[in-house]
């Protein structure tokens, strides 16, 4: 079972940039999709960006044009480059891995693994 560790969070000023990293315990090219989610205080956890093993990407409307998700297979790491940060980007950011599966051990058709989260605070 893959393990994920996020890093790179911190405190930045509005308009600044930061890159989050998600290091996986094994090769990410065998994982169907990986993504970044965020959860602000009192809010639901929402998808920020996702990338498939084939390189396709998907972004939440709120971050399109500002955030970029990418993967480095050699380093078993997925990144989230965040530019033009806004105070509303403040949240705990979680890395996620998704693997499609079948059988009794996979009733939803997929399995998800989550990292521990890394905090981003954007000051105005």
mmCIF file with all atom_site columns, C-alpha atoms in Angstrom:
data_model
loop_
_atom_site.group_PDB
_atom_site.id
_atom_site.type_symbol
_atom_site.label_atom_id
_atom_site.label_alt_id
_atom_site.label_comp_id
_atom_site.label_asym_id
_atom_site.label_entity_id
_atom_site.label_seq_id
_atom_site.pdbx_PDB_ins_code
_atom_site.Cartn_x
_atom_site.Cartn_y
_atom_site.Cartn_z
_atom_site.occupancy
_atom_site.B_iso_or_equiv
_atom_site.pdbx_formal_charge
_atom_site.auth_seq_id
_atom_site.auth_comp_id
_atom_site.auth_asym_id
_atom_site.auth_atom_id
_atom_site.pdbx_PDB_model_num
ATOM 1   C CA . UNK A 1 1   ? 0.000   0.000  0.000   1.00 0.00 ? 1   UNK A CA 1
ATOM 2   C CA . UNK A 1 2   ? 1.443   3.309  -1.053  1.00 0.00 ? 2   UNK A CA 1
ATOM 3   C CA . UNK A 1 3   ? 2.220   5.903  1.598   1.00 0.00 ? 3   UNK A CA 1
ATOM 4   C CA . UNK A 1 4   ? 2.109   9.626  0.928   1.00 0.00 ? 4   UNK A CA 1
ATOM 5   C CA . UNK A 1 5   ? 3.917   12.451 2.674   1.00 0.00 ? 5   UNK A CA 1
ATOM 6   C CA . UNK A 1 6   ? 3.150   16.088 1.923   1.00 0.00 ? 6   UNK A CA 1
ATOM 7   C CA . UNK A 1 7   ? 5.515   18.945 2.496   1.00 0.00 ? 7   UNK A CA 1
ATOM 8   C CA . UNK A 1 8   ? 6.066   22.533 1.457   1.00 0.00 ? 8   UNK A CA 1
ATOM 9   C CA . UNK A 1 9   ? 3.296   24.343 3.256   1.00 0.00 ? 9   UNK A CA 1
ATOM 10  C CA . UNK A 1 10  ? 3.843   27.516 5.171   1.00 0.00 ? 10  UNK A CA 1
ATOM 11  C CA . UNK A 1 11  ? 2.964   31.167 5.453   1.00 0.00 ? 11  UNK A CA 1
ATOM 12  C CA . UNK A 1 12  ? 3.071   33.376 2.372   1.00 0.00 ? 12  UNK A CA 1
ATOM 13  C CA . UNK A 1 13  ? 1.771   36.776 1.404   1.00 0.00 ? 13  UNK A CA 1
ATOM 14  C CA . UNK A 1 14  ? -1.056  37.252 -1.045  1.00 0.00 ? 14  UNK A CA 1
ATOM 15  C CA . UNK A 1 15  ? 0.270   37.252 -4.582  1.00 0.00 ? 15  UNK A CA 1
ATOM 16  C CA . UNK A 1 16  ? 3.146   34.999 -3.665  1.00 0.00 ? 16  UNK A CA 1
ATOM 17  C CA . UNK A 1 17  ? 4.016   31.502 -4.802  1.00 0.00 ? 17  UNK A CA 1
ATOM 18  C CA . UNK A 1 18  ? 4.701   28.188 -3.153  1.00 0.00 ? 18  UNK A CA 1
ATOM 19  C CA . UNK A 1 19  ? 5.225   24.604 -4.253  1.00 0.00 ? 19  UNK A CA 1
ATOM 20  C CA . UNK A 1 20  ? 3.808   21.654 -2.384  1.00 0.00 ? 20  UNK A CA 1
ATOM 21  C CA . UNK A 1 21  ? 5.326   18.197 -2.706  1.00 0.00 ? 21  UNK A CA 1
ATOM 22  C CA . UNK A 1 22  ? 3.787   14.777 -2.248  1.00 0.00 ? 22  UNK A CA 1
ATOM 23  C CA . UNK A 1 23  ? 6.332   12.002 -1.939  1.00 0.00 ? 23  UNK A CA 1
ATOM 24  C CA . UNK A 1 24  ? 5.069   8.485  -2.535  1.00 0.00 ? 24  UNK A CA 1
ATOM 25  C CA . UNK A 1 25  ? 6.618   5.352  -1.098  1.00 0.00 ? 25  UNK A CA 1
ATOM 26  C CA . UNK A 1 26  ? 6.712   3.657  -4.475  1.00 0.00 ? 26  UNK A CA 1
ATOM 27  C CA . UNK A 1 27  ? 6.615   4.466  -8.173  1.00 0.00 ? 27  UNK A CA 1
ATOM 28  C CA . UNK A 1 28  ? 3.750   6.762  -9.030  1.00 0.00 ? 28  UNK A CA 1
ATOM 29  C CA . UNK A 1 29  ? 3.518   5.564  -12.619 1.00 0.00 ? 29  UNK A CA 1
ATOM 30  C CA . UNK A 1 30  ? 1.597   2.539  -11.325 1.00 0.00 ? 30  UNK A CA 1
ATOM 31  C CA . UNK A 1 31  ? -1.018  4.717  -9.621  1.00 0.00 ? 31  UNK A CA 1
ATOM 32  C CA . UNK A 1 32  ? -4.056  5.593  -11.709 1.00 0.00 ? 32  UNK A CA 1
ATOM 33  C CA . UNK A 1 33  ? -4.392  9.134  -10.463 1.00 0.00 ? 33  UNK A CA 1
ATOM 34  C CA . UNK A 1 34  ? -3.033  11.448 -7.839  1.00 0.00 ? 34  UNK A CA 1
ATOM 35  C CA . UNK A 1 35  ? -4.423  14.685 -6.639  1.00 0.00 ? 35  UNK A CA 1
ATOM 36  C CA . UNK A 1 36  ? -4.400  17.536 -4.223  1.00 0.00 ? 36  UNK A CA 1
ATOM 37  C CA . UNK A 1 37  ? -7.352  18.368 -2.022  1.00 0.00 ? 37  UNK A CA 1
ATOM 38  C CA . UNK A 1 38  ? -7.764  21.145 0.472   1.00 0.00 ? 38  UNK A CA 1
ATOM 39  C CA . UNK A 1 39  ? -9.921  21.729 3.494   1.00 0.00 ? 39  UNK A CA 1
ATOM 40  C CA . UNK A 1 40  ? -10.451 25.167 4.941   1.00 0.00 ? 40  UNK A CA 1
ATOM 41  C CA . UNK A 1 41  ? -11.790 25.639 8.471   1.00 0.00 ? 41  UNK A CA 1
ATOM 42  C CA . UNK A 1 42  ? -15.472 24.814 8.592   1.00 0.00 ? 42  UNK A CA 1
ATOM 43  C CA . UNK A 1 43  ? -15.500 23.728 4.958   1.00 0.00 ? 43  UNK A CA 1
ATOM 44  C CA . UNK A 1 44  ? -15.658 20.418 3.130   1.00 0.00 ? 44  UNK A CA 1
ATOM 45  C CA . UNK A 1 45  ? -12.563 18.867 1.659   1.00 0.00 ? 45  UNK A CA 1
ATOM 46  C CA . UNK A 1 46  ? -12.485 19.750 -2.028  1.00 0.00 ? 46  UNK A CA 1
ATOM 47  C CA . UNK A 1 47  ? -10.473 18.663 -5.024  1.00 0.00 ? 47  UNK A CA 1
ATOM 48  C CA . UNK A 1 48  ? -7.905  21.224 -6.095  1.00 0.00 ? 48  UNK A CA 1
ATOM 49  C CA . UNK A 1 49  ? -6.082  19.421 -8.879  1.00 0.00 ? 49  UNK A CA 1
ATOM 50  C CA . UNK A 1 50  ? -5.554  15.901 -10.142 1.00 0.00 ? 50  UNK A CA 1
ATOM 51  C CA . UNK A 1 51  ? -3.276  14.154 -12.581 1.00 0.00 ? 51  UNK A CA 1
ATOM 52  C CA . UNK A 1 52  ? -3.569  10.715 -14.135 1.00 0.00 ? 52  UNK A CA 1
ATOM 53  C CA . UNK A 1 53  ? -0.780  8.307  -14.910 1.00 0.00 ? 53  UNK A CA 1
ATOM 54  C CA . UNK A 1 54  ? -1.213  9.338  -18.540 1.00 0.00 ? 54  UNK A CA 1
ATOM 55  C CA . UNK A 1 55  ? -0.609  12.979 -17.739 1.00 0.00 ? 55  UNK A CA 1
ATOM 56  C CA . UNK A 1 56  ? -4.148  14.321 -17.993 1.00 0.00 ? 56  UNK A CA 1
ATOM 57  C CA . UNK A 1 57  ? -4.936  17.052 -15.488 1.00 0.00 ? 57  UNK A CA 1
ATOM 58  C CA . UNK A 1 58  ? -8.028  18.483 -13.890 1.00 0.00 ? 58  UNK A CA 1
ATOM 59  C CA . UNK A 1 59  ? -8.408  21.628 -11.797 1.00 0.00 ? 59  UNK A CA 1
ATOM 60  C CA . UNK A 1 60  ? -10.990 23.236 -9.629  1.00 0.00 ? 60  UNK A CA 1
ATOM 61  C CA . UNK A 1 61  ? -12.351 26.394 -11.214 1.00 0.00 ? 61  UNK A CA 1
ATOM 62  C CA . UNK A 1 62  ? -11.075 28.461 -8.315  1.00 0.00 ? 62  UNK A CA 1
ATOM 63  C CA . UNK A 1 63  ? -7.437  27.617 -9.060  1.00 0.00 ? 63  UNK A CA 1
ATOM 64  C CA . UNK A 1 64  ? -7.373  27.372 -12.844 1.00 0.00 ? 64  UNK A CA 1
ATOM 65  C CA . UNK A 1 65  ? -4.652  29.528 -14.283 1.00 0.00 ? 65  UNK A CA 1
ATOM 66  C CA . UNK A 1 66  ? -2.904  29.823 -10.925 1.00 0.00 ? 66  UNK A CA 1
ATOM 67  C CA . UNK A 1 67  ? -2.072  26.271 -9.840  1.00 0.00 ? 67  UNK A CA 1
ATOM 68  C CA . UNK A 1 68  ? -0.255  23.563 -11.763 1.00 0.00 ? 68  UNK A CA 1
ATOM 69  C CA . UNK A 1 69  ? -0.045  19.903 -10.841 1.00 0.00 ? 69  UNK A CA 1
ATOM 70  C CA . UNK A 1 70  ? 2.820   17.811 -12.143 1.00 0.00 ? 70  UNK A CA 1
ATOM 71  C CA . UNK A 1 71  ? 4.544   14.534 -11.458 1.00 0.00 ? 71  UNK A CA 1
ATOM 72  C CA . UNK A 1 72  ? 8.143   13.418 -11.423 1.00 0.00 ? 72  UNK A CA 1
ATOM 73  C CA . UNK A 1 73  ? 8.269   9.660  -11.851 1.00 0.00 ? 73  UNK A CA 1
ATOM 74  C CA . UNK A 1 74  ? 11.988  9.507  -11.139 1.00 0.00 ? 74  UNK A CA 1
ATOM 75  C CA . UNK A 1 75  ? 11.422  11.051 -7.723  1.00 0.00 ? 75  UNK A CA 1
ATOM 76  C CA . UNK A 1 76  ? 8.074   9.358  -7.009  1.00 0.00 ? 76  UNK A CA 1
ATOM 77  C CA . UNK A 1 77  ? 6.716   12.813 -6.299  1.00 0.00 ? 77  UNK A CA 1
ATOM 78  C CA . UNK A 1 78  ? 3.729   14.897 -7.324  1.00 0.00 ? 78  UNK A CA 1
ATOM 79  C CA . UNK A 1 79  ? 3.908   18.663 -7.047  1.00 0.00 ? 79  UNK A CA 1
ATOM 80  C CA . UNK A 1 80  ? 1.434   21.470 -6.790  1.00 0.00 ? 80  UNK A CA 1
ATOM 81  C CA . UNK A 1 81  ? 2.852   24.776 -7.950  1.00 0.00 ? 81  UNK A CA 1
ATOM 82  C CA . UNK A 1 82  ? 0.739   27.581 -6.554  1.00 0.00 ? 82  UNK A CA 1
ATOM 83  C CA . UNK A 1 83  ? 1.042   31.084 -7.952  1.00 0.00 ? 83  UNK A CA 1
ATOM 84  C CA . UNK A 1 84  ? -0.861  34.306 -7.339  1.00 0.00 ? 84  UNK A CA 1
ATOM 85  C CA . UNK A 1 85  ? -1.967  33.020 -3.981  1.00 0.00 ? 85  UNK A CA 1
ATOM 86  C CA . UNK A 1 86  ? -5.029  34.492 -2.350  1.00 0.00 ? 86  UNK A CA 1
ATOM 87  C CA . UNK A 1 87  ? -6.158  34.479 1.285   1.00 0.00 ? 87  UNK A CA 1
ATOM 88  C CA . UNK A 1 88  ? -8.993  32.157 0.293   1.00 0.00 ? 88  UNK A CA 1
ATOM 89  C CA . UNK A 1 89  ? -6.396  29.541 -0.639  1.00 0.00 ? 89  UNK A CA 1
ATOM 90  C CA . UNK A 1 90  ? -5.651  29.136 3.054   1.00 0.00 ? 90  UNK A CA 1
ATOM 91  C CA . UNK A 1 91  ? -6.320  25.520 3.986   1.00 0.00 ? 91  UNK A CA 1
ATOM 92  C CA . UNK A 1 92  ? -4.782  22.214 4.869   1.00 0.00 ? 92  UNK A CA 1
ATOM 93  C CA . UNK A 1 93  ? -3.696  20.582 1.642   1.00 0.00 ? 93  UNK A CA 1
ATOM 94  C CA . UNK A 1 94  ? -3.838  16.810 1.313   1.00 0.00 ? 94  UNK A CA 1
ATOM 95  C CA . UNK A 1 95  ? -2.238  14.557 -1.233  1.00 0.00 ? 95  UNK A CA 1
ATOM 96  C CA . UNK A 1 96  ? -4.321  11.690 -2.551  1.00 0.00 ? 96  UNK A CA 1
ATOM 97  C CA . UNK A 1 97  ? -3.658  8.555  -4.560  1.00 0.00 ? 97  UNK A CA 1
ATOM 98  C CA . UNK A 1 98  ? -6.395  6.696  -6.393  1.00 0.00 ? 98  UNK A CA 1
ATOM 99  C CA . UNK A 1 99  ? -6.171  3.158  -7.676  1.00 0.00 ? 99  UNK A CA 1
ATOM 100 C CA . UNK A 1 100 ? -8.949  1.435  -9.574  1.00 0.00 ? 100 UNK A CA 1
ATOM 101 C CA . UNK A 1 101 ? -9.813  -2.056 -8.405  1.00 0.00 ? 101 UNK A CA 1
ATOM 102 C CA . UNK A 1 102 ? -12.443 -4.763 -8.360  1.00 0.00 ? 102 UNK A CA 1
ATOM 103 C CA . UNK A 1 103 ? -13.589 -7.426 -5.945  1.00 0.00 ? 103 UNK A CA 1
ATOM 104 C CA . UNK A 1 104 ? -14.862 -7.653 -2.407  1.00 0.00 ? 104 UNK A CA 1
ATOM 105 C CA . UNK A 1 105 ? -12.056 -5.546 -1.082  1.00 0.00 ? 105 UNK A CA 1
ATOM 106 C CA . UNK A 1 106 ? -12.976 -2.710 -3.401  1.00 0.00 ? 106 UNK A CA 1
ATOM 107 C CA . UNK A 1 107 ? -16.719 -2.072 -3.201  1.00 0.00 ? 107 UNK A CA 1
ATOM 108 C CA . UNK A 1 108 ? -16.479 1.467  -4.591  1.00 0.00 ? 108 UNK A CA 1
ATOM 109 C CA . UNK A 1 109 ? -14.376 0.456  -7.561  1.00 0.00 ? 109 UNK A CA 1
ATOM 110 C CA . UNK A 1 110 ? -11.345 2.348  -6.325  1.00 0.00 ? 110 UNK A CA 1
ATOM 111 C CA . UNK A 1 111 ? -9.102  2.733  -3.308  1.00 0.00 ? 111 UNK A CA 1
ATOM 112 C CA . UNK A 1 112 ? -7.775  5.991  -1.962  1.00 0.00 ? 112 UNK A CA 1
ATOM 113 C CA . UNK A 1 113 ? -4.759  6.770  0.182   1.00 0.00 ? 113 UNK A CA 1
ATOM 114 C CA . UNK A 1 114 ? -4.263  10.105 1.887   1.00 0.00 ? 114 UNK A CA 1
ATOM 115 C CA . UNK A 1 115 ? -1.269  11.942 3.181   1.00 0.00 ? 115 UNK A CA 1
ATOM 116 C CA . UNK A 1 116 ? -1.187  13.671 6.537   1.00 0.00 ? 116 UNK A CA 1
ATOM 117 C CA . UNK A 1 117 ? -1.717  17.152 5.140   1.00 0.00 ? 117 UNK A CA 1
ATOM 118 C CA . UNK A 1 118 ? 0.332   20.315 5.016   1.00 0.00 ? 118 UNK A CA 1
ATOM 119 C CA . UNK A 1 119 ? -0.913  23.730 6.069   1.00 0.00 ? 119 UNK A CA 1
ATOM 120 C CA . UNK A 1 120 ? -0.922  26.757 3.800   1.00 0.00 ? 120 UNK A CA 1
ATOM 121 C CA . UNK A 1 121 ? -1.700  30.177 5.188   1.00 0.00 ? 121 UNK A CA 1
ATOM 122 C CA . UNK A 1 122 ? -1.937  33.145 2.838   1.00 0.00 ? 122 UNK A CA 1
ATOM 123 C CA . UNK A 1 123 ? -1.881  36.531 4.510   1.00 0.00 ? 123 UNK A CA 1
ATOM 124 C CA . UNK A 1 124 ? -3.445  39.653 3.047   1.00 0.00 ? 124 UNK A CA 1
#
